[in-house]
Coordinates of C-alpha atoms (C1' of nucleotides) in Angstrom, one line a residue:
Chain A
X1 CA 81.9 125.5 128.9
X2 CA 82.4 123.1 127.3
X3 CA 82.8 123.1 123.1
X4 CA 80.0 120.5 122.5
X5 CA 77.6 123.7 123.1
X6 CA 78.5 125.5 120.5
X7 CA 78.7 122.5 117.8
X8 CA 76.8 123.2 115.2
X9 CA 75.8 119.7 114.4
X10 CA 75.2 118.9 118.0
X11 CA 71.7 118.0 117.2
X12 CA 72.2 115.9 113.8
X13 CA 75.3 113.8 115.0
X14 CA 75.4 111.1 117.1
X15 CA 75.9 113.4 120.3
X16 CA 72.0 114.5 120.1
X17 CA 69.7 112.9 122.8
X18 CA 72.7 113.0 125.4
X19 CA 72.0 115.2 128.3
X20 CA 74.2 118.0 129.6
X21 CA 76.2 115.4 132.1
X22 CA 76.9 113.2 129.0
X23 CA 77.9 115.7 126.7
X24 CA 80.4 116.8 129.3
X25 CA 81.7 113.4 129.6
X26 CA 81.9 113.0 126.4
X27 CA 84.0 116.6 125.7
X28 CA 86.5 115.1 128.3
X29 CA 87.4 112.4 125.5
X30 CA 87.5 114.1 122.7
X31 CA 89.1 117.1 121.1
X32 CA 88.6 119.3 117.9
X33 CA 91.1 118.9 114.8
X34 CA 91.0 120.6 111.6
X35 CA 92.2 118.9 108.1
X36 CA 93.5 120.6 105.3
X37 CA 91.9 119.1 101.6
X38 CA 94.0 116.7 100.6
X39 CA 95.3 115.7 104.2
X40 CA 94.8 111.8 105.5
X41 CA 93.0 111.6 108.5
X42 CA 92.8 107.6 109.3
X43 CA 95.0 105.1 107.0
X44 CA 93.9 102.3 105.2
X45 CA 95.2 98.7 107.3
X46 CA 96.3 101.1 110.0
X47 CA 95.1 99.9 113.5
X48 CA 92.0 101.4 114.5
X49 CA 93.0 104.7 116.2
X50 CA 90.9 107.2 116.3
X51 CA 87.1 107.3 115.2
X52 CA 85.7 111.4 114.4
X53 CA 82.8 112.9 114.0
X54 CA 82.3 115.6 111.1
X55 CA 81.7 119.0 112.0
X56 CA 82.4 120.8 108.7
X57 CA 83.6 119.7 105.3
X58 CA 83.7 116.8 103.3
X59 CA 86.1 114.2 103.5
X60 CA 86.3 110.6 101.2
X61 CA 86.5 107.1 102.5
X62 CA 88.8 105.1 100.1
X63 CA 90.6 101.4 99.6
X64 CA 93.5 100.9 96.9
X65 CA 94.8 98.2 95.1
X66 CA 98.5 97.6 95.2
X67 CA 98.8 98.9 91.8
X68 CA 97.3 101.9 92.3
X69 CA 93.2 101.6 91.6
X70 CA 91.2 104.0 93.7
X71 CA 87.7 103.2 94.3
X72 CA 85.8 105.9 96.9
X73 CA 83.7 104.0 99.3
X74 CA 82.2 106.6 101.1
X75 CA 81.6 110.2 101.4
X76 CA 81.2 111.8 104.9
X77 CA 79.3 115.2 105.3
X78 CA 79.3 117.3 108.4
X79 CA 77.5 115.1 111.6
X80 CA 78.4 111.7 109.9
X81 CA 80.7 109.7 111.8
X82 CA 83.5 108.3 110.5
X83 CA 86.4 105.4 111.8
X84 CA 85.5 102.1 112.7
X85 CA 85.2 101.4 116.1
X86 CA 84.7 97.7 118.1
X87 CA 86.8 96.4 115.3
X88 CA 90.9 96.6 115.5
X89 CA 91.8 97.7 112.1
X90 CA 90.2 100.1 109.9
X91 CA 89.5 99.4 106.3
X92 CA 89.4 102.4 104.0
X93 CA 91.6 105.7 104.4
X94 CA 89.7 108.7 105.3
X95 CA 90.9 111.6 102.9
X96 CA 89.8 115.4 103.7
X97 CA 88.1 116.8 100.0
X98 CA 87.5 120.3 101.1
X99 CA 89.2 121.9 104.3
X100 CA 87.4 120.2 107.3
X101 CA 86.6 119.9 110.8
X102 CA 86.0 117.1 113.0
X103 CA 85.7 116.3 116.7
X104 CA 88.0 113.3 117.3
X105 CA 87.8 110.5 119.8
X106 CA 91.0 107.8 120.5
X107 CA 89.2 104.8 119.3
X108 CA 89.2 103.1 123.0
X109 CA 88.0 106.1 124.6
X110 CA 85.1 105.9 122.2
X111 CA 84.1 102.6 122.8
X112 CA 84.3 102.6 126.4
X113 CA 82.1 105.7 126.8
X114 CA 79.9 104.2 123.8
X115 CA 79.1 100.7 125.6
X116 CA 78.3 102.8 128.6
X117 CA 75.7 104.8 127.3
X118 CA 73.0 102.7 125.3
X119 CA 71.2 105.8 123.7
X120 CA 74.6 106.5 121.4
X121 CA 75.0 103.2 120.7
X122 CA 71.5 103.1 119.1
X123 CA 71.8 106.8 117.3
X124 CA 75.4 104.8 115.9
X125 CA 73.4 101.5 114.8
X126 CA 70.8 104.1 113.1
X127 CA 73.5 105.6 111.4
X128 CA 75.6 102.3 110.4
X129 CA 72.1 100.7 109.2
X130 CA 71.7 104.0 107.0
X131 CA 75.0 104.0 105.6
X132 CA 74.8 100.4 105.0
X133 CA 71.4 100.9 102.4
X134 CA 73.5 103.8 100.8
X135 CA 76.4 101.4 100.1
X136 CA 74.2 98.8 99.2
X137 CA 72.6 100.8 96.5
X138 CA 76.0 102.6 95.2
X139 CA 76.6 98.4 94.7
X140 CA 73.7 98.2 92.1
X141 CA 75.5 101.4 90.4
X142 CA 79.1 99.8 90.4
X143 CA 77.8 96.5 89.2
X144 CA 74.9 97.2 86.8
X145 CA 75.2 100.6 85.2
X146 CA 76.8 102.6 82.2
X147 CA 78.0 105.1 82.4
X148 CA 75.8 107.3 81.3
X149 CA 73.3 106.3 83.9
X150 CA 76.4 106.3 86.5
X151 CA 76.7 110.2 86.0
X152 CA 73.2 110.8 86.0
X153 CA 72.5 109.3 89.3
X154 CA 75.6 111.0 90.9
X155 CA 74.4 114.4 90.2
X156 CA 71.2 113.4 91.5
X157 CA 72.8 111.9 94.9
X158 CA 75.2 115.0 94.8
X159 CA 72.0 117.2 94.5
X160 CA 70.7 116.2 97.2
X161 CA 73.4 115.6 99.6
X162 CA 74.4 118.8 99.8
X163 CA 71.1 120.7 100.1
X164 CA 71.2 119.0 103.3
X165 CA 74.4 120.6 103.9
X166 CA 73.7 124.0 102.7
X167 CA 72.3 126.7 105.5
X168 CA 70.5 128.0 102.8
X169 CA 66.3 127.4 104.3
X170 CA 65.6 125.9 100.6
X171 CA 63.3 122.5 101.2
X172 CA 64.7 119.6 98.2
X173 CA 67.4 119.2 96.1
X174 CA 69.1 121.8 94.6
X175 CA 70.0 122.4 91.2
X176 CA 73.1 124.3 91.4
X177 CA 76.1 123.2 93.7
X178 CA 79.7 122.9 93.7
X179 CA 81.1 119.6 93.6
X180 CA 83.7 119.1 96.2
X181 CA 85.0 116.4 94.4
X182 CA 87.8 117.1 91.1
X183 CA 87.2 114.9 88.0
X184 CA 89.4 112.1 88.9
X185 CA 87.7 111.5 92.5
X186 CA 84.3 111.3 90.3
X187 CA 85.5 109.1 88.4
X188 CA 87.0 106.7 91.7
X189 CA 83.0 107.1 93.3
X190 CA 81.7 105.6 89.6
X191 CA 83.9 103.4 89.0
X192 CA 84.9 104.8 85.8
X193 CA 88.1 107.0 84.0
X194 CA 88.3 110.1 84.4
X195 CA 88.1 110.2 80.9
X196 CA 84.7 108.9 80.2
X197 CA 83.2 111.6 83.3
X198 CA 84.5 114.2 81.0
X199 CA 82.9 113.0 78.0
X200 CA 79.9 112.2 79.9
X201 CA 79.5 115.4 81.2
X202 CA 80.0 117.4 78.3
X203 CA 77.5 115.2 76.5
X204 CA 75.2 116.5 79.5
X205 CA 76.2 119.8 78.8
X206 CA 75.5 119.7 74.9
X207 CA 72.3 118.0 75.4
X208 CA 71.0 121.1 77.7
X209 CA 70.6 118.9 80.6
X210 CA 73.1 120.4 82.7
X211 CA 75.2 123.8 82.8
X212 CA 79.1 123.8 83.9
X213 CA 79.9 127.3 85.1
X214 CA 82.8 126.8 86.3
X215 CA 85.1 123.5 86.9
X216 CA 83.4 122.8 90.2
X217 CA 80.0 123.9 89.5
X218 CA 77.0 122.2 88.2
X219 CA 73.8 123.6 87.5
X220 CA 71.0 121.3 86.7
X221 CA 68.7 122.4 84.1
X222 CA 66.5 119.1 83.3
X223 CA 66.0 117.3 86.2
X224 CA 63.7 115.1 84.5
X225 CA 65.7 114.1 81.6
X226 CA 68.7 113.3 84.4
X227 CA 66.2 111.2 86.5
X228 CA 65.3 109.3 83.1
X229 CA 68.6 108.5 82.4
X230 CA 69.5 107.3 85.8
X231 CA 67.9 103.9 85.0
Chain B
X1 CA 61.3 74.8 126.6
X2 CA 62.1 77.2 124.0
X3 CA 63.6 76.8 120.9
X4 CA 66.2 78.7 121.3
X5 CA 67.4 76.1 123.8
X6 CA 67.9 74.1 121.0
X7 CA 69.2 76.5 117.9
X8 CA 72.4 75.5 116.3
X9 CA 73.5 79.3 116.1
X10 CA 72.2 80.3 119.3
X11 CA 76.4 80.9 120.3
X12 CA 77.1 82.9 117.3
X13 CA 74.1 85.3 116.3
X14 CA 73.1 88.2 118.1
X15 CA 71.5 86.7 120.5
X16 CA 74.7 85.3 122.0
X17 CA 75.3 86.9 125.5
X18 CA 71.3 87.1 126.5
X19 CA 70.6 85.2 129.9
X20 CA 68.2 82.8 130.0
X21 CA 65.2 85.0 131.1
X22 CA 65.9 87.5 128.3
X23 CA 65.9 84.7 125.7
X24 CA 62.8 83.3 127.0
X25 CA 61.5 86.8 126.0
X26 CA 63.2 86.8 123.2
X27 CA 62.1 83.2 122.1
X28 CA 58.1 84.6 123.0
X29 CA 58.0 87.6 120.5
X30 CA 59.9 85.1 117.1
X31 CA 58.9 82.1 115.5
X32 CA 60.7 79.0 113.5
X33 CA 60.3 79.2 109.6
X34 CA 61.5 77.1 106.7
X35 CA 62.3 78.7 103.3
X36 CA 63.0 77.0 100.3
X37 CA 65.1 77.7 97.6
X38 CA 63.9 79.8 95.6
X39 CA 61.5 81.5 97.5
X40 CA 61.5 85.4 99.1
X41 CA 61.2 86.5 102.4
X42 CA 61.2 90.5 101.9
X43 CA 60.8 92.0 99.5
X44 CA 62.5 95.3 98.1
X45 CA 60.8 98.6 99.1
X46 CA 58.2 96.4 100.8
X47 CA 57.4 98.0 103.9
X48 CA 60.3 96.6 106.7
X49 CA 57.6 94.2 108.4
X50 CA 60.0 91.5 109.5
X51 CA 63.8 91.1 110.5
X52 CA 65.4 87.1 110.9
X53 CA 68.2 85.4 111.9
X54 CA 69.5 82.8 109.5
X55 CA 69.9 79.7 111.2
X56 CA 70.2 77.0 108.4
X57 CA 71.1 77.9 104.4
X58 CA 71.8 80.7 102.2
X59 CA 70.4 83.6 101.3
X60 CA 70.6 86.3 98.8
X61 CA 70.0 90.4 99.6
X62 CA 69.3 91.6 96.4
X63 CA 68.3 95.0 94.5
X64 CA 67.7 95.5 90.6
X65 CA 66.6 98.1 88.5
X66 CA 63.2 98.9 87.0
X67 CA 64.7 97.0 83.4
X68 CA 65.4 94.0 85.6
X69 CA 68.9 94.2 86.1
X70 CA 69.8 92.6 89.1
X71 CA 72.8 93.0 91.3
X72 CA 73.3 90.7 94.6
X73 CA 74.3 93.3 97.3
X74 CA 74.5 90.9 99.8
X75 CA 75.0 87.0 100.7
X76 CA 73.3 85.9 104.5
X77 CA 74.9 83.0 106.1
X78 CA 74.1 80.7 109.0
X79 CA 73.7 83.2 112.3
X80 CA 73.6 86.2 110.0
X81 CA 71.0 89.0 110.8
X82 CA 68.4 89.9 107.8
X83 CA 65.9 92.7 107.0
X84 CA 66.1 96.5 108.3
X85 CA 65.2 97.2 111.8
X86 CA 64.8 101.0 112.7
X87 CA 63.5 102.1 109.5
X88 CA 60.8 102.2 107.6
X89 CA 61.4 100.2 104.3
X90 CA 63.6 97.6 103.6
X91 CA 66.1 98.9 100.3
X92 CA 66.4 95.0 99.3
X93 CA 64.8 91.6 98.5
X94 CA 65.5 88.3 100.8
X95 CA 65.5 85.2 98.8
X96 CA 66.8 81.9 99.5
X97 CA 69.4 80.4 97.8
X98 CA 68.8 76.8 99.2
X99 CA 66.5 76.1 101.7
X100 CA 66.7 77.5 104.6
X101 CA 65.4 78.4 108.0
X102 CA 65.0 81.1 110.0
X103 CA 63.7 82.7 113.0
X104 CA 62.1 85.5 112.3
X105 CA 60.3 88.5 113.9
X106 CA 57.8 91.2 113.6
X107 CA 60.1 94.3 113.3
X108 CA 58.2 96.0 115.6
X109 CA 58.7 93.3 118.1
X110 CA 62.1 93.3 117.4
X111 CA 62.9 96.9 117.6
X112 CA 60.9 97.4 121.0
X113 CA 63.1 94.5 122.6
X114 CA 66.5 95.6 121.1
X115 CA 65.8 98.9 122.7
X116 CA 65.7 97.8 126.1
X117 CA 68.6 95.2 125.5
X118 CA 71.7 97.2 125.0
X119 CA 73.9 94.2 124.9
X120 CA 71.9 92.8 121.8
X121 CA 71.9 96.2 120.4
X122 CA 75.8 95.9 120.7
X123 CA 75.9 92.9 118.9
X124 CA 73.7 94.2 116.0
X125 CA 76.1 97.0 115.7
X126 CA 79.0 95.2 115.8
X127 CA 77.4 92.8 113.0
X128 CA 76.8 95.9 111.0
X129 CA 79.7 97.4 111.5
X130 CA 81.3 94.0 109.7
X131 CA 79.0 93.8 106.9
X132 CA 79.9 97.4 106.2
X133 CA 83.7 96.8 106.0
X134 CA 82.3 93.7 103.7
X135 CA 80.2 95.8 101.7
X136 CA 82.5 98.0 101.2
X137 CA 85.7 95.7 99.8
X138 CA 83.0 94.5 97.4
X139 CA 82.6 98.3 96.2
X140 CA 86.5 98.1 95.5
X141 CA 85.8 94.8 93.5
X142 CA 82.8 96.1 91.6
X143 CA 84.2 99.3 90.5
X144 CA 87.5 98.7 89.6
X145 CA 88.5 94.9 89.0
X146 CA 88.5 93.2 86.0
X147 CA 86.8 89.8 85.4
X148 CA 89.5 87.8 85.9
X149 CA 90.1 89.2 89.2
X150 CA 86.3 89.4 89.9
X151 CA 86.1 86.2 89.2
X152 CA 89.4 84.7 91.6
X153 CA 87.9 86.8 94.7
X154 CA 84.9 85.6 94.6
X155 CA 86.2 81.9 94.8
X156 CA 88.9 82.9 97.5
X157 CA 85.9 85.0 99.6
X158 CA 83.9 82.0 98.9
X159 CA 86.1 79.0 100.3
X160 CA 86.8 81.1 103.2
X161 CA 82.8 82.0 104.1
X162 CA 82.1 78.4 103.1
X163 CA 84.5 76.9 105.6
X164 CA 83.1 79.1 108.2
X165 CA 80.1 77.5 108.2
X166 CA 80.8 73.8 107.6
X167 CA 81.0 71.5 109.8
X168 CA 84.4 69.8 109.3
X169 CA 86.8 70.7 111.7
X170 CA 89.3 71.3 109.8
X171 CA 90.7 75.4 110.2
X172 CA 91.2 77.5 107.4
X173 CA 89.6 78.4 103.8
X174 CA 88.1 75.2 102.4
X175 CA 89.9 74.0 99.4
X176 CA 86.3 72.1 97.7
X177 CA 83.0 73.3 97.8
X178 CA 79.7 73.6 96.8
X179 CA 78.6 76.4 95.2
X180 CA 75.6 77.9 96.8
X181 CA 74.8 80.1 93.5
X182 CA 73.9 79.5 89.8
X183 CA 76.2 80.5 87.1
X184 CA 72.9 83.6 86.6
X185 CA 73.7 84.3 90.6
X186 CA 77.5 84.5 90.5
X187 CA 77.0 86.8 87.5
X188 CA 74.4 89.1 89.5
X189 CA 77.1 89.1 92.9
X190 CA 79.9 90.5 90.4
X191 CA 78.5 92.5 88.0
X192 CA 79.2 90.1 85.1
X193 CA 76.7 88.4 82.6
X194 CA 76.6 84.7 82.7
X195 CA 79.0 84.4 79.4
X196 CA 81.4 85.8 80.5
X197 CA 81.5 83.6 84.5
X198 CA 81.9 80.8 82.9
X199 CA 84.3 81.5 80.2
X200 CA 86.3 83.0 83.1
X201 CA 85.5 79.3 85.2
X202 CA 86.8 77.4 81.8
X203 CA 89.5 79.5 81.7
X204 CA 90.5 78.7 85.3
X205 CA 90.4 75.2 84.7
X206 CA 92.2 74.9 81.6
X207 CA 94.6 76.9 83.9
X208 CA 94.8 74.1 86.4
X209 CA 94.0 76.6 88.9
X210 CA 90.4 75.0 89.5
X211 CA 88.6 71.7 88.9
X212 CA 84.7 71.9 88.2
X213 CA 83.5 68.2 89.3
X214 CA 79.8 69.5 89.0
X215 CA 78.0 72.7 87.8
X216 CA 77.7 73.5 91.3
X217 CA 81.6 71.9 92.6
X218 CA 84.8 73.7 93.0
X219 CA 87.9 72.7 94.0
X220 CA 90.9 75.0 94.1
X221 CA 94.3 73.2 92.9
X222 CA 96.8 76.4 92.6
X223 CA 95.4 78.5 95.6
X224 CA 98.7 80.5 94.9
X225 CA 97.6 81.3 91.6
X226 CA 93.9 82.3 92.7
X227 CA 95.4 84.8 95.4
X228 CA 97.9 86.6 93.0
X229 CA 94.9 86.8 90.2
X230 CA 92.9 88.2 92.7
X231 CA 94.6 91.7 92.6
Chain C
dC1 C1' 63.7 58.7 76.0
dG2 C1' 62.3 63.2 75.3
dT3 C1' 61.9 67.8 77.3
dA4 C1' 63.3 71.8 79.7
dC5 C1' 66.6 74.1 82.0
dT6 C1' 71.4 75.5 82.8
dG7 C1' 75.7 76.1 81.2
dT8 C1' 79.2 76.5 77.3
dT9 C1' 81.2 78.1 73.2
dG10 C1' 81.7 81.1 69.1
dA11 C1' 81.3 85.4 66.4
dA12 C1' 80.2 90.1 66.1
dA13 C1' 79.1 94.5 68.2
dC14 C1' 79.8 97.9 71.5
dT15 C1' 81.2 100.3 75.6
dA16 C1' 84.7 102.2 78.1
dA17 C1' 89.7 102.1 78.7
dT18 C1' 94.0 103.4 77.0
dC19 C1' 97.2 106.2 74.6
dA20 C1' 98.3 110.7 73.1
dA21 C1' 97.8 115.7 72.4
dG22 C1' 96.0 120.0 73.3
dG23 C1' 93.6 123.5 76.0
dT24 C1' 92.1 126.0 80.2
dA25 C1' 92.2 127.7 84.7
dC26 C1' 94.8 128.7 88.6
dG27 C1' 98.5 130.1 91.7
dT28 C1' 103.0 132.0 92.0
dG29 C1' 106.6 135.0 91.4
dG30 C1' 108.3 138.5 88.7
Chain D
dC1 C1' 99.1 143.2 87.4
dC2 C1' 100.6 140.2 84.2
dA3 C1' 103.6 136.3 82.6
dC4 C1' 104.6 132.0 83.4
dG5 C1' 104.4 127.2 85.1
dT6 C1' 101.7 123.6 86.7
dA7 C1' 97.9 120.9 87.5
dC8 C1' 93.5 119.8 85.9
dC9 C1' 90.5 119.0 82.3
dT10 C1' 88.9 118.1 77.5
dT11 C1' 89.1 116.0 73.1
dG12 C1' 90.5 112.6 69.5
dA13 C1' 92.1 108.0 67.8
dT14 C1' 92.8 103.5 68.8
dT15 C1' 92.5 99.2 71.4
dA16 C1' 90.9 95.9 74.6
dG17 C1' 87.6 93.7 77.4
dT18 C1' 83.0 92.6 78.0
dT19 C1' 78.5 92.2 76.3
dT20 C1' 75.3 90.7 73.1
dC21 C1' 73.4 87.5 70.0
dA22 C1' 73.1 82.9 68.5
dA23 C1' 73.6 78.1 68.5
dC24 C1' 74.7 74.0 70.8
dA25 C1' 75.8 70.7 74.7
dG26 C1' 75.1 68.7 79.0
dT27 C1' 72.3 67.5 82.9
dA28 C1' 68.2 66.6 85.6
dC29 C1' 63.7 65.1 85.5
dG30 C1' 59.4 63.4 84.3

DNA sequence: CGTACTGTTGAAACTAATCAAGGTACGTGG
DNA sequence: CCACGTACCTTGATTAGTTTCAACAGTACG
């Protein structure tokens, strides 16, 4: 049997819509891995390796400076696929935030099987297509915002991205989560200090939009207000 | 004959690869159309009716906020692909930058033929999977460098995307160039306001680092000097 | 030759970064 | 289980960079 069968997001990733012959071809490439927060999975500039597909956790896709910046490109939840393959080298690092587990393919493996069966292909473009608007818009929020609006719209994002995550049967956003990101990797999603995300979020917290339970936890209390001052 | 007999990008764009029968087909479902600067082909959370290729001229992808704060997200060159196929609404405007043609398509055209053309499907990944890594870079730049360095990769990026499509045979970044953008356009592709682009241009050229022949001109003397303010 | 648009320059205001201490939570070992 | 050390976070004061506001100059065009 084959571990594909028990994946639980064998019908969000980019496996679904393969039949039980492909899915067992496709188990023959690839093997389970789990990463440890904090652990590298793919290297910025590194050749191309491996290409993965998230099972469970949350992992960051990030470039650097040579002095140091940070700036997160990219956040991958459990059935978004992450790597780049058809292309030799890859161009962020892929960082595991919480503990993780992915289902990893050597990059050449992946592309063979991928060019041999059209239906992935597509469910990949979907995906790419859909990751490129995301990007697109996080531009506008790099480019154009303050900060104040910068926080407001990531609590909003961070609302709903992981209500899709959660197993619990709750339909929308929802208004308490924990953030699997620390201060500082807030601040490299903005594009601010982590500094000013303190301040902002206190000034969140004193104005009774939002609650801070606990380091990681937010609870939203004013949706409204936060959507207002998303801009 | 078709037109696509005859298209000066027919080699490079997606539809590169397609045998002559398929690009008959192809040809049958798209149609020739001349933009001119200034004017918009899609517009942002307009309805995705239509995709392109770019075959001649410039265009800018673009989103902005409700104030009217504009940021470009994206620039679409000779044998680029435009508008969002697979989905529902497109997240940005098309306008031309200088007048340009296209060849464009119903989207529901197009997506019924990519389907059952896996190599053009390929291709269209493959393009995505680029202006991703592109998209991406330009995060790095929006977030976290400073106008100076905003200002020297975006006239590196742009002698190198510039050459690409000239003519000349020469190899390499070109070292003069026009400008496809207004002073207001470079400003909304970096996240700057038009003050502060062109004290950063003056600056340059007091430098020695540039010459601005014409508002629209630039030639890079100290290409050296460009790289290592680039950051 | 005047008008309108685009770009440049200067001064002031403001936002967010930087520099610098403290404080709080958390894990570890006593 | 509690004390301690460390890493993470918050807060305050100051500074720097960029925006904003305002006026002017250059260029294209009728």
């Amino acid at each position: 049997m084959s571990s594909c069968d028990t994946c639980v997001v064998r019908n969000r990733a980019i496996c679904a819509g393969l039949d039980s012959r492909e899915i067992h071809a496709l188990n023959a490439i690839g093997r389970r891995r789990s990463v440890t927060a904090g652990e590298p999975l793919i290297w910025e500039d590194d050749d191309s390796l491996l290409v993965a597909n998230v099972i469970d956790g949350v992992l960051k896709l990030t470039t650097s400076t040579e002095d140091g910046r940070e700036q997160i490109v990219g956040v991958a939840y459990p059935s978004d696929f992450i790597g780049r393959p058809f292309g030799p080298t890859s161009k962020a690092s892929v960082v595991a935030l919480t503990d993780a587990r992915v289902c990893v393919f050597s990059r050449n493996d992946f592309d063979r099987f991928a060019r041999e069966h059209p239906e992935l292909e597509h469910k990949l473009l979907e995906r790419t297509l859909a990751e490129l608007d995301r990007t697109r818009s996080w531009m506008m929020l790099l480019g154009r915002k303050t900060a104040p609006e910068k926080i407001a719209t990531f609590l909003l994002e961070m609302s709903e991205r992981l209500a899709e995550t959660g197993c619990t049967p709750s339909f929308g956003p929802a208004n308490r989560f924990s953030l699997p990101f620390s201060r500082q990797q807030v601040a490299d999603v903005l594009g601010l200090t982590i500094e000013t995300v303190s301040r902002q979020f206190t000034k969140l917290k004193n104005e009774g939009v939002i609650e801070l339970p606990s380091r990681r936890e937010v609870e939203i209390v004013n949706r409204g207000a936060l959507v207002a001052l998303a801009g």
